[in-house]
């Protein structure tokens, strides 16, 4: 049991190998006519990790082989019919739980990715708004400066005209 538990405590990148190994050890365990059901725990955990792979073809293959072996065991012994029901139930439940956890993780990853994209979009929108406001302020400053310069030009022209008229009056008055 300890050799079976090691890959389960530290999940392996090869859950198919672990599942097949624990299944073979479990079959050997029951073939030796041991009655303790503790050997089922590592096998169920291995099926759970098999379910987290998302490889449905392998899940169906290994699950199908497991159910066929349990069917053969149930047919060989009349009092072993509960093995088929319990074994099938635990096998399917463990793989479905693994699949459920895998799908939940994928969904959470997708939500996290969406949140990152939404935050980036929000930042881009804020930067765009800042740039638009800067452009509006620059246009306002340009308009005010243009108006002021044109007003200064008009006032300078009026002053020049008045100064020219004043010089003409002064020269004619002095003569």
CSV table of N, CA and C in Angstrom, one decimal:
chain,number,residue,atom,x,y,z
A,1,UNK,N,0.8,-1.2,0.0
A,1,UNK,CA,0.0,0.0,0.0
A,1,UNK,C,0.9,1.3,0.0
A,2,UNK,N,2.0,1.2,0.7
A,2,UNK,CA,2.9,2.4,0.8
A,2,UNK,C,3.5,2.7,-0.6
A,3,UNK,N,3.8,1.7,-1.4
A,3,UNK,CA,4.4,1.9,-2.7
A,3,UNK,C,3.3,2.5,-3.7
A,4,UNK,N,2.1,2.1,-3.4
A,4,UNK,CA,1.0,2.6,-4.2
A,4,UNK,C,0.6,4.1,-3.8
A,5,UNK,N,0.8,4.4,-2.6
A,5,UNK,CA,0.4,5.7,-2.1
A,5,UNK,C,1.4,6.8,-2.5
A,6,UNK,N,2.7,6.5,-2.7
A,6,UNK,CA,3.7,7.5,-3.1
A,6,UNK,C,3.3,8.3,-4.3
A,7,UNK,N,2.9,7.7,-5.4
A,7,UNK,CA,2.6,8.5,-6.6
A,7,UNK,C,1.3,9.3,-6.4
A,8,UNK,N,0.5,8.9,-5.5
A,8,UNK,CA,-0.8,9.6,-5.2
A,8,UNK,C,-0.6,10.8,-4.4
A,9,UNK,N,0.3,10.7,-3.4
A,9,UNK,CA,0.6,11.8,-2.5
A,9,UNK,C,1.2,12.9,-3.3
A,10,UNK,N,2.2,12.6,-4.2
A,10,UNK,CA,2.8,13.5,-5.1
A,10,UNK,C,2.4,13.2,-6.5
A,11,UNK,N,1.3,13.8,-7.0
A,11,UNK,CA,0.8,13.4,-8.3
A,11,UNK,C,1.8,13.4,-9.4
A,12,UNK,N,1.8,12.4,-10.2
A,12,UNK,CA,2.7,12.2,-11.3
A,12,UNK,C,2.2,12.8,-12.6
A,13,UNK,N,3.1,13.1,-13.5
A,13,UNK,CA,2.6,13.6,-14.8
A,13,UNK,C,2.1,12.5,-15.7
A,14,UNK,N,2.1,11.2,-15.1
A,14,UNK,CA,1.6,10.1,-15.9
A,14,UNK,C,0.5,9.4,-15.1
A,15,UNK,N,-0.6,10.0,-15.0
A,15,UNK,CA,-1.7,9.3,-14.2
A,15,UNK,C,-2.2,8.0,-14.8
A,16,UNK,N,-2.0,7.8,-16.0
A,16,UNK,CA,-2.5,6.6,-16.7
A,16,UNK,C,-1.6,5.4,-16.1
A,17,UNK,N,-0.3,5.6,-16.0
A,17,UNK,CA,0.6,4.6,-15.5
A,17,UNK,C,0.2,4.3,-14.0
A,18,UNK,N,0.0,5.3,-13.3
A,18,UNK,CA,-0.3,5.1,-11.9
A,18,UNK,C,-1.6,4.4,-11.7
A,19,UNK,N,-2.6,4.8,-12.5
A,19,UNK,CA,-3.9,4.1,-12.4
A,19,UNK,C,-3.8,2.6,-12.8
A,20,UNK,N,-3.1,2.3,-13.9
A,20,UNK,CA,-3.0,0.9,-14.3
A,20,UNK,C,-2.2,0.1,-13.2
A,21,UNK,N,-1.2,0.8,-12.6
A,21,UNK,CA,-0.4,0.1,-11.6
A,21,UNK,C,-1.2,-0.2,-10.4
A,22,UNK,N,-1.9,0.8,-9.9
A,22,UNK,CA,-2.8,0.6,-8.7
A,22,UNK,C,-3.9,-0.4,-9.0
A,23,UNK,N,-4.4,-0.3,-10.2
A,23,UNK,CA,-5.5,-1.3,-10.5
A,23,UNK,C,-4.9,-2.7,-10.5
A,24,UNK,N,-3.7,-2.9,-11.1
A,24,UNK,CA,-3.1,-4.2,-11.1
A,24,UNK,C,-2.8,-4.7,-9.7
A,25,UNK,N,-2.3,-3.8,-8.8
A,25,UNK,CA,-2.0,-4.2,-7.4
A,25,UNK,C,-3.3,-4.5,-6.7
A,26,UNK,N,-4.4,-3.8,-7.0
A,26,UNK,CA,-5.7,-4.1,-6.4
A,26,UNK,C,-6.2,-5.4,-6.8
A,27,UNK,N,-6.1,-5.7,-8.1
A,27,UNK,CA,-6.5,-7.1,-8.6
A,27,UNK,C,-5.7,-8.2,-8.0
A,28,UNK,N,-4.4,-7.9,-7.8
A,28,UNK,CA,-3.5,-8.9,-7.1
A,28,UNK,C,-3.9,-9.1,-5.7
A,29,UNK,N,-4.3,-8.0,-5.1
A,29,UNK,CA,-4.7,-8.0,-3.7
A,29,UNK,C,-5.9,-8.9,-3.4
A,30,UNK,N,-6.9,-8.6,-4.3
A,30,UNK,CA,-8.1,-9.4,-4.2
A,30,UNK,C,-8.0,-10.9,-4.6
A,31,UNK,N,-7.0,-11.1,-5.6
A,31,UNK,CA,-6.8,-12.5,-6.1
A,31,UNK,C,-6.1,-13.3,-5.0
A,32,UNK,N,-5.3,-12.6,-4.1
A,32,UNK,CA,-4.7,-13.3,-3.0
A,32,UNK,C,-5.7,-13.5,-1.8
A,33,UNK,N,-6.9,-13.1,-2.1
A,33,UNK,CA,-8.0,-13.3,-1.1
A,33,UNK,C,-7.9,-12.5,0.2
A,34,UNK,N,-7.2,-11.3,0.1
A,34,UNK,CA,-7.2,-10.4,1.2
A,34,UNK,C,-8.6,-9.7,1.2
A,35,UNK,N,-9.1,-9.4,2.4
A,35,UNK,CA,-10.4,-8.8,2.5
A,35,UNK,C,-10.4,-7.3,2.9
A,36,UNK,N,-9.3,-6.7,3.2
A,36,UNK,CA,-9.3,-5.3,3.6
A,36,UNK,C,-9.6,-4.5,2.3
A,37,UNK,N,-10.5,-3.5,2.4
A,37,UNK,CA,-10.8,-2.6,1.3
A,37,UNK,C,-9.9,-1.4,1.3
A,38,UNK,N,-8.9,-1.3,2.1
A,38,UNK,CA,-8.1,-0.1,2.1
A,38,UNK,C,-7.3,0.0,0.8
A,39,UNK,N,-7.1,-1.1,0.1
A,39,UNK,CA,-6.4,-1.0,-1.2
A,39,UNK,C,-7.2,-0.3,-2.2
A,40,UNK,N,-8.5,-0.1,-2.0
A,40,UNK,CA,-9.3,0.6,-2.9
A,40,UNK,C,-9.0,2.1,-2.9
A,41,UNK,N,-8.6,2.6,-1.8
A,41,UNK,CA,-8.4,4.1,-1.6
A,41,UNK,C,-7.4,4.6,-2.6
A,42,UNK,N,-6.2,4.0,-2.7
A,42,UNK,CA,-5.2,4.5,-3.7
A,42,UNK,C,-5.7,4.3,-5.2
A,43,UNK,N,-6.5,3.3,-5.4
A,43,UNK,CA,-7.0,3.0,-6.7
A,43,UNK,C,-8.1,4.1,-7.1
A,44,UNK,N,-8.9,4.4,-6.1
A,44,UNK,CA,-9.9,5.5,-6.4
A,44,UNK,C,-9.2,6.8,-6.6
A,45,UNK,N,-8.2,7.1,-5.8
A,45,UNK,CA,-7.5,8.4,-6.0
A,45,UNK,C,-6.8,8.4,-7.4
A,46,UNK,N,-6.3,7.3,-7.8
A,46,UNK,CA,-5.6,7.2,-9.1
A,46,UNK,C,-6.7,7.4,-10.2
A,47,UNK,N,-7.9,6.9,-10.0
A,47,UNK,CA,-8.9,7.2,-11.0
A,47,UNK,C,-9.3,8.6,-11.0
A,48,UNK,N,-9.3,9.2,-9.9
A,48,UNK,CA,-9.6,10.7,-9.8
A,48,UNK,C,-8.5,11.5,-10.6
A,49,UNK,N,-7.3,11.2,-10.4
A,49,UNK,CA,-6.2,11.9,-11.1
A,49,UNK,C,-6.3,11.6,-12.6
A,50,UNK,N,-6.7,10.4,-13.0
A,50,UNK,CA,-7.0,10.0,-14.4
A,50,UNK,C,-8.1,10.9,-14.9
A,51,UNK,N,-9.1,11.2,-14.1
A,51,UNK,CA,-10.2,12.0,-14.5
A,51,UNK,C,-9.7,13.5,-14.7
A,52,UNK,N,-8.7,13.9,-14.0
A,52,UNK,CA,-8.2,15.3,-14.2
A,52,UNK,C,-7.4,15.5,-15.4
A,53,UNK,N,-7.1,14.4,-16.1
A,53,UNK,CA,-6.3,14.6,-17.4
A,53,UNK,C,-7.1,15.2,-18.5
A,54,UNK,N,-8.4,14.9,-18.5
A,54,UNK,CA,-9.2,15.4,-19.6
A,54,UNK,C,-9.1,14.5,-20.9
A,55,UNK,N,-8.3,13.4,-20.8
A,55,UNK,CA,-8.2,12.5,-21.9
A,55,UNK,C,-9.3,11.4,-21.8
A,56,UNK,N,-10.4,11.8,-22.4
A,56,UNK,CA,-11.6,10.9,-22.3
A,56,UNK,C,-11.4,9.6,-22.9
A,57,UNK,N,-10.7,9.5,-24.0
A,57,UNK,CA,-10.5,8.2,-24.6
A,57,UNK,C,-9.8,7.2,-23.7
A,58,UNK,N,-8.7,7.7,-23.0
A,58,UNK,CA,-8.0,6.8,-22.0
A,58,UNK,C,-8.9,6.6,-20.8
A,59,UNK,N,-9.7,7.6,-20.4
A,59,UNK,CA,-10.6,7.4,-19.3
A,59,UNK,C,-11.6,6.2,-19.6
A,60,UNK,N,-12.2,6.3,-20.8
A,60,UNK,CA,-13.1,5.3,-21.1
A,60,UNK,C,-12.5,3.9,-21.3
A,61,UNK,N,-11.3,3.9,-21.9
A,61,UNK,CA,-10.5,2.6,-22.0
A,61,UNK,C,-10.2,2.0,-20.7
A,62,UNK,N,-9.6,2.7,-19.8
A,62,UNK,CA,-9.2,2.2,-18.6
A,62,UNK,C,-10.4,1.9,-17.7
A,63,UNK,N,-11.4,2.8,-17.7
A,63,UNK,CA,-12.6,2.5,-16.9
A,63,UNK,C,-13.3,1.3,-17.5
A,64,UNK,N,-13.4,1.2,-18.8
A,64,UNK,CA,-14.0,0.0,-19.4
A,64,UNK,C,-13.3,-1.3,-19.0
A,65,UNK,N,-12.0,-1.3,-19.1
A,65,UNK,CA,-11.3,-2.5,-18.7
A,65,UNK,C,-11.5,-2.8,-17.2
A,66,UNK,N,-11.6,-1.8,-16.4
A,66,UNK,CA,-11.8,-2.0,-15.0
A,66,UNK,C,-13.2,-2.6,-14.7
A,67,UNK,N,-14.2,-2.1,-15.4
A,67,UNK,CA,-15.5,-2.6,-15.2
A,67,UNK,C,-15.6,-4.0,-15.8
A,68,UNK,N,-15.0,-4.3,-16.9
A,68,UNK,CA,-15.0,-5.7,-17.4
A,68,UNK,C,-14.3,-6.7,-16.4
A,69,UNK,N,-13.2,-6.3,-15.8
A,69,UNK,CA,-12.5,-7.1,-14.8
A,69,UNK,C,-13.4,-7.3,-13.6
A,70,UNK,N,-14.1,-6.3,-13.2
A,70,UNK,CA,-15.1,-6.4,-12.1
A,70,UNK,C,-16.2,-7.3,-12.5
A,71,UNK,N,-16.7,-7.2,-13.7
A,71,UNK,CA,-17.8,-8.1,-14.2
A,71,UNK,C,-17.3,-9.6,-14.2
A,72,UNK,N,-16.1,-9.8,-14.6
A,72,UNK,CA,-15.6,-11.2,-14.6
A,72,UNK,C,-15.5,-11.7,-13.2
A,73,UNK,N,-15.0,-10.8,-12.2
A,73,UNK,CA,-14.9,-11.2,-10.8
A,73,UNK,C,-16.3,-11.5,-10.2
A,74,UNK,N,-17.3,-10.7,-10.6
A,74,UNK,CA,-18.6,-10.9,-10.1
A,74,UNK,C,-19.2,-12.2,-10.7
A,75,UNK,N,-18.9,-12.5,-11.9
A,75,UNK,CA,-19.4,-13.7,-12.5
A,75,UNK,C,-18.8,-15.0,-12.0
A,76,UNK,N,-17.5,-14.8,-11.5
A,76,UNK,CA,-16.8,-16.0,-11.0
A,76,UNK,C,-17.3,-16.4,-9.6
A,77,UNK,N,-17.7,-15.4,-8.9
A,77,UNK,CA,-18.2,-15.7,-7.5
A,77,UNK,C,-19.6,-15.2,-7.3
A,78,UNK,N,-20.5,-16.1,-6.9
A,78,UNK,CA,-21.9,-15.6,-6.7
A,78,UNK,C,-22.0,-14.5,-5.6
A,79,UNK,N,-21.2,-14.6,-4.6
A,79,UNK,CA,-21.4,-13.6,-3.5
A,79,UNK,C,-20.6,-12.4,-3.8
A,80,UNK,N,-20.0,-12.2,-5.0
A,80,UNK,CA,-19.2,-11.0,-5.3
A,80,UNK,C,-19.9,-10.1,-6.2
A,81,UNK,N,-21.3,-10.2,-6.3
A,81,UNK,CA,-22.0,-9.3,-7.1
A,81,UNK,C,-22.0,-7.8,-6.7
A,82,UNK,N,-21.8,-7.6,-5.4
A,82,UNK,CA,-21.6,-6.3,-4.8
A,82,UNK,C,-20.3,-5.6,-5.3
A,83,UNK,N,-19.3,-6.4,-5.7
A,83,UNK,CA,-18.1,-5.9,-6.2
A,83,UNK,C,-18.3,-5.1,-7.5
A,84,UNK,N,-19.2,-5.7,-8.3
A,84,UNK,CA,-19.4,-5.0,-9.6
A,84,UNK,C,-20.1,-3.7,-9.4
A,85,UNK,N,-21.1,-3.6,-8.5
A,85,UNK,CA,-21.8,-2.4,-8.3
A,85,UNK,C,-21.0,-1.4,-7.6
A,86,UNK,N,-20.3,-1.8,-6.5
A,86,UNK,CA,-19.4,-0.8,-5.8
A,86,UNK,C,-18.2,-0.4,-6.6
A,87,UNK,N,-17.6,-1.4,-7.2
A,87,UNK,CA,-16.4,-1.1,-8.0
A,87,UNK,C,-16.7,-0.1,-9.2
A,88,UNK,N,-17.8,-0.4,-9.9
A,88,UNK,CA,-18.2,0.5,-11.0
A,88,UNK,C,-18.6,1.8,-10.5
A,89,UNK,N,-19.3,1.9,-9.4
A,89,UNK,CA,-19.7,3.2,-8.9
A,89,UNK,C,-18.5,4.0,-8.5
A,90,UNK,N,-17.6,3.4,-7.7
A,90,UNK,CA,-16.4,4.2,-7.3
A,90,UNK,C,-15.5,4.6,-8.5
A,91,UNK,N,-15.4,3.7,-9.4
A,91,UNK,CA,-14.6,4.0,-10.6
A,91,UNK,C,-15.1,5.2,-11.4
A,92,UNK,N,-16.4,5.1,-11.7
A,92,UNK,CA,-17.1,6.2,-12.4
A,92,UNK,C,-17.1,7.5,-11.6
A,93,UNK,N,-17.4,7.4,-10.3
A,93,UNK,CA,-17.5,8.6,-9.5
A,93,UNK,C,-16.2,9.3,-9.4
A,94,UNK,N,-15.1,8.5,-9.2
A,94,UNK,CA,-13.8,9.1,-9.1
A,94,UNK,C,-13.4,9.8,-10.4
A,95,UNK,N,-13.6,9.1,-11.5
A,95,UNK,CA,-13.2,9.8,-12.8
A,95,UNK,C,-14.1,11.0,-13.0
A,96,UNK,N,-15.4,11.0,-12.7
A,96,UNK,CA,-16.2,12.1,-12.9
A,96,UNK,C,-15.8,13.3,-12.0
A,97,UNK,N,-15.5,13.0,-10.7
A,97,UNK,CA,-15.0,14.0,-9.8
A,97,UNK,C,-13.7,14.7,-10.4
A,98,UNK,N,-12.8,13.8,-10.9
A,98,UNK,CA,-11.6,14.4,-11.5
A,98,UNK,C,-11.9,15.3,-12.7
A,99,UNK,N,-12.8,14.8,-13.5
A,99,UNK,CA,-13.2,15.6,-14.7
A,99,UNK,C,-13.9,16.9,-14.3
A,100,UNK,N,-14.7,16.8,-13.2
A,100,UNK,CA,-15.4,18.0,-12.7
A,100,UNK,C,-14.4,19.0,-12.2
A,101,UNK,N,-13.4,18.6,-11.4
A,101,UNK,CA,-12.3,19.5,-10.9
A,101,UNK,C,-11.5,20.0,-12.0
A,102,UNK,N,-11.2,19.2,-13.0
A,102,UNK,CA,-10.5,19.7,-14.2
A,102,UNK,C,-11.3,20.8,-14.9
A,103,UNK,N,-12.5,20.6,-15.2
A,103,UNK,CA,-13.4,21.6,-15.8
A,103,UNK,C,-13.5,22.8,-15.0
A,104,UNK,N,-13.6,22.7,-13.7
A,104,UNK,CA,-13.7,23.8,-12.8
A,104,UNK,C,-12.4,24.7,-12.8
A,105,UNK,N,-11.3,24.0,-12.9
A,105,UNK,CA,-10.0,24.7,-13.0
A,105,UNK,C,-9.9,25.5,-14.3
A,106,UNK,N,-10.3,24.8,-15.4
A,106,UNK,CA,-10.3,25.5,-16.7
A,106,UNK,C,-11.2,26.7,-16.7
A,107,UNK,N,-12.4,26.6,-16.0
A,107,UNK,CA,-13.3,27.7,-16.0
A,107,UNK,C,-12.7,28.8,-15.1
A,108,UNK,N,-12.1,28.5,-14.0
A,108,UNK,CA,-11.5,29.5,-13.2
A,108,UNK,C,-10.3,30.2,-13.9
A,109,UNK,N,-9.5,29.4,-14.7
A,109,UNK,CA,-8.5,30.0,-15.5
A,109,UNK,C,-9.0,31.0,-16.5
A,110,UNK,N,-10.1,30.5,-17.1
A,110,UNK,CA,-10.8,31.4,-18.1
A,110,UNK,C,-11.3,32.7,-17.5
A,111,UNK,N,-11.9,32.6,-16.3
A,111,UNK,CA,-12.3,33.8,-15.6
A,111,UNK,C,-11.2,34.7,-15.3
A,112,UNK,N,-10.1,34.1,-14.8
A,112,UNK,CA,-8.9,34.9,-14.5
A,112,UNK,C,-8.4,35.6,-15.8
A,113,UNK,N,-8.3,34.9,-16.9
A,113,UNK,CA,-7.9,35.5,-18.1
A,113,UNK,C,-8.8,36.6,-18.6
A,114,UNK,N,-10.1,36.4,-18.4
A,114,UNK,CA,-11.1,37.5,-18.7
A,114,UNK,C,-10.9,38.7,-17.8
A,115,UNK,N,-10.6,38.5,-16.5
A,115,UNK,CA,-10.4,39.6,-15.6
A,115,UNK,C,-9.2,40.4,-16.0
A,116,UNK,N,-8.1,39.7,-16.4
A,116,UNK,CA,-6.9,40.3,-16.8
A,116,UNK,C,-7.2,41.2,-18.1
A,117,UNK,N,-7.9,40.6,-19.0
A,117,UNK,CA,-8.2,41.3,-20.3
A,117,UNK,C,-9.1,42.5,-19.9
A,118,UNK,N,-10.1,42.3,-19.0
A,118,UNK,CA,-11.0,43.5,-18.7
A,118,UNK,C,-10.2,44.6,-18.0
A,119,UNK,N,-9.2,44.2,-17.1
A,119,UNK,CA,-8.4,45.2,-16.5
A,119,UNK,C,-7.5,45.9,-17.5
A,120,UNK,N,-7.0,45.2,-18.5
A,120,UNK,CA,-6.2,45.8,-19.5
A,120,UNK,C,-7.0,46.8,-20.4
A,121,UNK,N,-8.2,46.3,-20.7
A,121,UNK,CA,-9.1,47.2,-21.4
A,121,UNK,C,-9.5,48.4,-20.7
A,122,UNK,N,-9.7,48.2,-19.4
A,122,UNK,CA,-10.1,49.4,-18.5
A,122,UNK,C,-8.9,50.4,-18.5
A,123,UNK,N,-7.7,49.9,-18.3
A,123,UNK,CA,-6.5,50.7,-18.3
A,123,UNK,C,-6.4,51.5,-19.7
A,124,UNK,N,-6.6,50.7,-20.8
A,124,UNK,CA,-6.5,51.4,-22.1
A,124,UNK,C,-7.6,52.4,-22.2
A,125,UNK,N,-8.8,52.2,-21.7
A,125,UNK,CA,-9.9,53.2,-21.8
A,125,UNK,C,-9.5,54.4,-21.0
A,126,UNK,N,-8.9,54.2,-19.8
A,126,UNK,CA,-8.6,55.3,-19.0
A,126,UNK,C,-7.5,56.1,-19.6
A,127,UNK,N,-6.5,55.4,-20.2
A,127,UNK,CA,-5.4,56.2,-20.9
A,127,UNK,C,-6.0,56.9,-22.1
A,128,UNK,N,-7.0,56.4,-22.8
A,128,UNK,CA,-7.6,57.0,-24.0
A,128,UNK,C,-8.3,58.3,-23.5
A,129,UNK,N,-9.0,58.1,-22.4
A,129,UNK,CA,-9.7,59.3,-21.8
A,129,UNK,C,-8.8,60.4,-21.4
A,130,UNK,N,-7.7,60.0,-20.8
A,130,UNK,CA,-6.7,61.0,-20.4
A,130,UNK,C,-6.1,61.7,-21.6
A,131,UNK,N,-5.8,61.0,-22.7
A,131,UNK,CA,-5.3,61.5,-23.9
A,131,UNK,C,-6.3,62.5,-24.5
A,132,UNK,N,-7.6,62.1,-24.5
A,132,UNK,CA,-8.7,62.9,-25.1
A,132,UNK,C,-8.8,64.2,-24.3
A,133,UNK,N,-8.7,64.1,-22.9
A,133,UNK,CA,-8.8,65.3,-22.1
A,133,UNK,C,-7.6,66.2,-22.4
A,134,UNK,N,-6.4,65.7,-22.5
A,134,UNK,CA,-5.2,66.5,-22.8
A,134,UNK,C,-5.4,67.2,-24.1
A,135,UNK,N,-5.9,66.5,-25.1
A,135,UNK,CA,-6.2,67.1,-26.4
A,135,UNK,C,-7.2,68.2,-26.3
A,136,UNK,N,-8.3,68.0,-25.6
A,136,UNK,CA,-9.3,69.1,-25.4
A,136,UNK,C,-8.6,70.3,-24.7
A,137,UNK,N,-7.8,70.1,-23.7
A,137,UNK,CA,-7.2,71.2,-23.0
A,137,UNK,C,-6.2,71.9,-23.9
A,138,UNK,N,-5.5,71.2,-24.7
A,138,UNK,CA,-4.5,71.8,-25.7
A,138,UNK,C,-5.3,72.6,-26.7
A,139,UNK,N,-6.4,72.1,-27.2
A,139,UNK,CA,-7.2,72.9,-28.1
A,139,UNK,C,-7.8,74.2,-27.5
A,140,UNK,N,-8.2,74.1,-26.2
A,140,UNK,CA,-8.7,75.2,-25.5
A,140,UNK,C,-7.6,76.3,-25.3
A,141,UNK,N,-6.4,75.8,-24.9
A,141,UNK,CA,-5.3,76.7,-24.8
A,141,UNK,C,-4.9,77.4,-26.1
A,142,UNK,N,-4.9,76.6,-27.2
A,142,UNK,CA,-4.6,77.1,-28.5
A,142,UNK,C,-5.6,78.2,-28.9
A,143,UNK,N,-6.9,77.9,-28.6
A,143,UNK,CA,-8.0,78.9,-29.0
A,143,UNK,C,-7.8,80.2,-28.2
A,144,UNK,N,-7.5,80.0,-26.9
A,144,UNK,CA,-7.3,81.2,-26.1
A,144,UNK,C,-6.1,82.0,-26.5
A,145,UNK,N,-5.0,81.3,-26.8
A,145,UNK,CA,-3.8,82.0,-27.2
A,145,UNK,C,-4.0,82.7,-28.6
A,146,UNK,N,-4.7,82.0,-29.5
A,146,UNK,CA,-5.0,82.5,-30.8
A,146,UNK,C,-5.8,83.8,-30.7
A,147,UNK,N,-6.8,83.7,-29.9
A,147,UNK,CA,-7.7,84.9,-29.7
A,147,UNK,C,-6.9,86.1,-29.1
A,148,UNK,N,-6.1,85.7,-28.1
A,148,UNK,CA,-5.3,86.8,-27.5
A,148,UNK,C,-4.3,87.4,-28.4
A,149,UNK,N,-3.6,86.6,-29.2
A,149,UNK,CA,-2.7,87.1,-30.2
A,149,UNK,C,-3.4,88.0,-31.2
A,150,UNK,N,-4.6,87.5,-31.7
A,150,UNK,CA,-5.3,88.3,-32.7
A,150,UNK,C,-5.8,89.6,-32.1
A,151,UNK,N,-6.2,89.6,-30.8
A,151,UNK,CA,-6.6,90.8,-30.2
A,151,UNK,C,-5.4,91.8,-30.0
A,152,UNK,N,-4.2,91.2,-29.7
A,152,UNK,CA,-3.0,92.0,-29.6
A,152,UNK,C,-2.7,92.7,-30.9
A,153,UNK,N,-2.9,91.9,-32.0
A,153,UNK,CA,-2.6,92.4,-33.3
A,153,UNK,C,-3.5,93.6,-33.7
A,154,UNK,N,-4.8,93.4,-33.4
A,154,UNK,CA,-5.8,94.5,-33.6
A,154,UNK,C,-5.4,95.7,-32.8
A,155,UNK,N,-5.2,95.5,-31.5
A,155,UNK,CA,-4.8,96.6,-30.7
A,155,UNK,C,-3.5,97.3,-31.1
A,156,UNK,N,-2.6,96.6,-31.6
A,156,UNK,CA,-1.3,97.2,-32.0
A,156,UNK,C,-1.6,98.0,-33.3
A,157,UNK,N,-2.5,97.5,-34.2
A,157,UNK,CA,-2.8,98.2,-35.4
A,157,UNK,C,-3.5,99.5,-35.1
A,158,UNK,N,-4.5,99.5,-34.1
A,158,UNK,CA,-5.2,100.7,-33.7
A,158,UNK,C,-4.2,101.6,-33.1
A,159,UNK,N,-3.3,101.2,-32.2
A,159,UNK,CA,-2.3,102.0,-31.6
A,159,UNK,C,-1.4,102.7,-32.6
A,160,UNK,N,-1.0,101.9,-33.6
A,160,UNK,CA,-0.2,102.4,-34.7
A,160,UNK,C,-0.9,103.5,-35.5
A,161,UNK,N,-2.2,103.3,-35.8
A,161,UNK,CA,-2.9,104.3,-36.5
A,161,UNK,C,-3.1,105.5,-35.6
A,162,UNK,N,-3.4,105.4,-34.4
A,162,UNK,CA,-3.6,106.5,-33.5
A,162,UNK,C,-2.3,107.3,-33.3
A,163,UNK,N,-1.2,106.6,-33.2
A,163,UNK,CA,0.1,107.2,-33.1
A,163,UNK,C,0.5,108.0,-34.3
A,164,UNK,N,0.2,107.4,-35.5
A,164,UNK,CA,0.4,108.1,-36.8
A,164,UNK,C,-0.4,109.4,-36.8
A,165,UNK,N,-1.7,109.3,-36.5
A,165,UNK,CA,-2.5,110.5,-36.5
A,165,UNK,C,-2.1,111.5,-35.5
A,166,UNK,N,-1.6,111.1,-34.3
A,166,UNK,CA,-1.1,112.0,-33.3
A,166,UNK,C,0.1,112.7,-33.8
A,167,UNK,N,1.0,112.0,-34.5
A,167,UNK,CA,2.2,112.6,-35.0
A,167,UNK,C,1.9,113.7,-36.1
A,168,UNK,N,0.9,113.3,-36.9
A,168,UNK,CA,0.5,114.3,-37.9
A,168,UNK,C,-0.1,115.6,-37.3
A,169,UNK,N,-0.9,115.4,-36.2
A,169,UNK,CA,-1.5,116.5,-35.5
A,169,UNK,C,-0.4,117.3,-34.9
A,170,UNK,N,0.5,116.7,-34.3
A,170,UNK,CA,1.6,117.4,-33.6
A,170,UNK,C,2.5,118.2,-34.6
A,171,UNK,N,2.8,117.6,-35.7
A,171,UNK,CA,3.6,118.3,-36.7
A,171,UNK,C,2.9,119.4,-37.3
A,172,UNK,N,1.6,119.3,-37.6
A,172,UNK,CA,0.9,120.4,-38.2
A,172,UNK,C,0.6,121.5,-37.1
A,173,UNK,N,0.4,121.1,-35.9
A,173,UNK,CA,0.2,122.1,-34.9
A,173,UNK,C,1.5,122.9,-34.5
A,174,UNK,N,2.6,122.3,-34.7
A,174,UNK,CA,3.9,123.0,-34.4
A,174,UNK,C,4.3,123.9,-35.6
A,175,UNK,N,3.8,123.7,-36.7
A,175,UNK,CA,4.3,124.4,-37.8
A,175,UNK,C,3.6,125.7,-38.0
